[in-house]
Coordinates of C-alpha atoms in Angstrom, one line a residue:
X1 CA 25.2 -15.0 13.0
X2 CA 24.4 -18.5 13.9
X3 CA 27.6 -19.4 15.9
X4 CA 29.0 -18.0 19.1
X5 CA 32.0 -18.9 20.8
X6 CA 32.9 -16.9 24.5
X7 CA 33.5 -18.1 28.0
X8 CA 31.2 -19.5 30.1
X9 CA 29.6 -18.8 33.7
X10 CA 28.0 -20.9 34.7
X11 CA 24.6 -21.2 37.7
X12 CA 22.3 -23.7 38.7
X13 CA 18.6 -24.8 38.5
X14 CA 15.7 -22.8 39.0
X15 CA 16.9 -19.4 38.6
X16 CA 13.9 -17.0 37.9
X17 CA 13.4 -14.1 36.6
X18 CA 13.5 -12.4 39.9
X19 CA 17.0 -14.0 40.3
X20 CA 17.8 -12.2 36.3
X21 CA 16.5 -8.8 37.5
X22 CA 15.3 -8.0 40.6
X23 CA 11.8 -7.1 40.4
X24 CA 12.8 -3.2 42.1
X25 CA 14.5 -2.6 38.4
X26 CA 11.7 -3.5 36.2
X27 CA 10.5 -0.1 36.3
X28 CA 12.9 1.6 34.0
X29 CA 12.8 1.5 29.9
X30 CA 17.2 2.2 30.5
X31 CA 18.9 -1.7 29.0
X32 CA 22.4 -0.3 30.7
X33 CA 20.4 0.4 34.2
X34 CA 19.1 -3.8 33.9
X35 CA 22.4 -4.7 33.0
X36 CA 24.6 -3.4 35.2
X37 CA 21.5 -5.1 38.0
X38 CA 21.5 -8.3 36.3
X39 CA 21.8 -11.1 38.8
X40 CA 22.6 -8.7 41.5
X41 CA 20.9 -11.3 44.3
X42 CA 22.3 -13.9 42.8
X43 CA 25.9 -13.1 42.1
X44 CA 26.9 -9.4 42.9
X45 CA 29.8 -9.8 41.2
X46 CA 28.4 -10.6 37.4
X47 CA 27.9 -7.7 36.2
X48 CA 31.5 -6.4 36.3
X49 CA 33.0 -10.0 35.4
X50 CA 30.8 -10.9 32.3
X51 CA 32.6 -9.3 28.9
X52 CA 30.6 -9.2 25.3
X53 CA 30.3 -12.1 23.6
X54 CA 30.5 -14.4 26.8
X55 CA 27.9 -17.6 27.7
X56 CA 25.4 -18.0 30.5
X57 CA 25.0 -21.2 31.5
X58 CA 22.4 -22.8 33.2
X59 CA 20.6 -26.0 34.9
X60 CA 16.9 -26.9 34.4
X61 CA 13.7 -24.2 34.8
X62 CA 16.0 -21.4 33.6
X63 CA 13.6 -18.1 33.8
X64 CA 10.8 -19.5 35.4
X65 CA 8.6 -16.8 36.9
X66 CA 6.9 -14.0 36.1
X67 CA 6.7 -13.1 32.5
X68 CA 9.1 -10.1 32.5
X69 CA 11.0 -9.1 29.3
X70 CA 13.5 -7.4 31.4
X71 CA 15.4 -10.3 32.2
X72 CA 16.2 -11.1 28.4
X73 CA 17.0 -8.3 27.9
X74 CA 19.7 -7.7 31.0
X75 CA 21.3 -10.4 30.2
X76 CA 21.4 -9.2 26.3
X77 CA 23.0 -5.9 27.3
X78 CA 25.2 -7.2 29.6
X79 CA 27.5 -9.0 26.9
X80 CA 25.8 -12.3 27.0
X81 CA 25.8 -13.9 23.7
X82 CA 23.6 -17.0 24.2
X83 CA 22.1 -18.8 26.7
X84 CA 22.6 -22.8 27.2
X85 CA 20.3 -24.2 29.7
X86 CA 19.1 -28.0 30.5
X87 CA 15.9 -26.4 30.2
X88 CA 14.1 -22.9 29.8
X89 CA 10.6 -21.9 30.8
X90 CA 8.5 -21.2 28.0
X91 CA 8.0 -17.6 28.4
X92 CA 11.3 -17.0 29.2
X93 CA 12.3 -18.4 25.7
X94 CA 10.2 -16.9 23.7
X95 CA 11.0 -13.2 25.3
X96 CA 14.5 -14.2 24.4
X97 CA 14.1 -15.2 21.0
X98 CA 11.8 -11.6 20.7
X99 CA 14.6 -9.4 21.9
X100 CA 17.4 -11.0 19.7
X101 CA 19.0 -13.3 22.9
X102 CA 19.5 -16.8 21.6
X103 CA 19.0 -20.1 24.0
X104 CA 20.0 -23.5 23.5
X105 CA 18.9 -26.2 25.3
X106 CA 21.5 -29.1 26.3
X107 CA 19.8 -31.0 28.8
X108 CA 23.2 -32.8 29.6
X109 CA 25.5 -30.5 29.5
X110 CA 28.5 -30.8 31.7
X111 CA 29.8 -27.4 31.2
X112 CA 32.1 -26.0 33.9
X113 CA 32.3 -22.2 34.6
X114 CA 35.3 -20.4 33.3
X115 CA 35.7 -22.8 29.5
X116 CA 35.5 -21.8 26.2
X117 CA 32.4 -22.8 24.7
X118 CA 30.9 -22.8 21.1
X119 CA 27.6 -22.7 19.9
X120 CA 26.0 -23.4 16.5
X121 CA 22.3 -23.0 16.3
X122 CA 22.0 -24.2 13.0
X123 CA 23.7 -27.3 13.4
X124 CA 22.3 -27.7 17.2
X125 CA 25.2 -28.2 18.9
X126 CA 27.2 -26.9 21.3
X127 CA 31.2 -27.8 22.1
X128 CA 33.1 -27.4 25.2
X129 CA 36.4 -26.4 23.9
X130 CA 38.5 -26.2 27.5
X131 CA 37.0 -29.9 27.8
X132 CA 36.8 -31.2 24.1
X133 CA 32.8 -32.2 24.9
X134 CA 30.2 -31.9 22.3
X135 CA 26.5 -32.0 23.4
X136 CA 23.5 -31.6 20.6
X137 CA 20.5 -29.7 21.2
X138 CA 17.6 -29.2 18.7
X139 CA 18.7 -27.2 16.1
X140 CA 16.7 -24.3 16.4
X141 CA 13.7 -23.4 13.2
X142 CA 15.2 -21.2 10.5
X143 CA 12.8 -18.5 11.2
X144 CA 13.6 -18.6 14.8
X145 CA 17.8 -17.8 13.4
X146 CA 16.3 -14.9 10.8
X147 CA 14.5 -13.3 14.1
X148 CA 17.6 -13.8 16.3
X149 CA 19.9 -12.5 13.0
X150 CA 17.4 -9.3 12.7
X151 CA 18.2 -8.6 16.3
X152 CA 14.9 -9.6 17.4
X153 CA 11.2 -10.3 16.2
X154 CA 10.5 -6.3 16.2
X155 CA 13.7 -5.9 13.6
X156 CA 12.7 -9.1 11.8
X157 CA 8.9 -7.4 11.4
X158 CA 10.4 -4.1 10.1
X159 CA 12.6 -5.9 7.4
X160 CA 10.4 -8.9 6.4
X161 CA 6.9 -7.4 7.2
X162 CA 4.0 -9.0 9.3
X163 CA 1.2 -11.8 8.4
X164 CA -0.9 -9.6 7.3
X165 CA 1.4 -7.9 4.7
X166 CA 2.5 -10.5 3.2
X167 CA -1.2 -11.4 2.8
X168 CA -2.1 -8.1 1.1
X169 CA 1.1 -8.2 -1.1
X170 CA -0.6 -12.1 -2.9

């Protein structure tokens, strides 16, 4: 799946991934445990509002910090069904993209907490439906959409193999 539609809540710059999941909770291999934490500092309330399917949104430096997968994957587990951001910290993205969470970045978005909001990686962009605003991003490398449509790079490995086996398979 390449296209996500859900509602959007939206947060500011500079949220790290203390901010995501507080550092207390890193210590547990249980997804529901990180999700039902995620952005407890932040907003106490998210956990209980966000449904399945809905979009985070963001400002600039989203996930800055330390290098810790847990955030991706609270946010996963939680419902959300992509991230939009003005901008993402490197790590940050790549841990998403590992664990199956898709990020877009739309570095002017004017996105307002509680629209409608579409998202098609493919064709990089992203529509405000409450507002009728379409923004573009980069549209995101097919292999990039196969890892996110495997669930993740560790799904993607089982199904398509590593570097190495394809190697030995020539």
């Amino acid at each position: 799946m390449s296209v996500f539609r859900g509602i959007a809540h939206v947060y500011g710059d500079n949220i790290d991934t203390d901010r995501i999941i507080p550092g207390k909770y890193t210590k547990t291999l249980d997804a529901q445990t990180l999700a039902a934490h995620v952005l407890e500092d932040l907003d106490p309330n998210f956990a209980g509002r966000v449904r399945p399917g809905d979009v985070f949104v963001a400002g600039y430096h989203f996930g800055a910090g330390s290098s810790r997968e847990q955030a991706a994957i609270a946010l996963k587990v939680a419902g959300i069904s992509v991230v939009i951001a003005r901008s993402f910290a490197g790590i940050f993205y790549r841990n998403a993209i590992n664990i199956g969470l898709p990020l877009v970045e739309a570095p002017d978005h004017a996105i307002l907490d509680g629209h409608c909001v579409c998202v098609d990686l493919e064709q990089g962009l992203v529509v405000d439906e409450t507002s009728g605003c379409v923004y573009r991003s980069a549209r995101m490398p097919p292999v990039m959409v196969a890892i996110l449509r495997a669930g993740g790079l560790v799904n993607y490995l089982r199904q398509y193999g590593d570097y190495e086996m394809e190697c030995e398979a020539t």
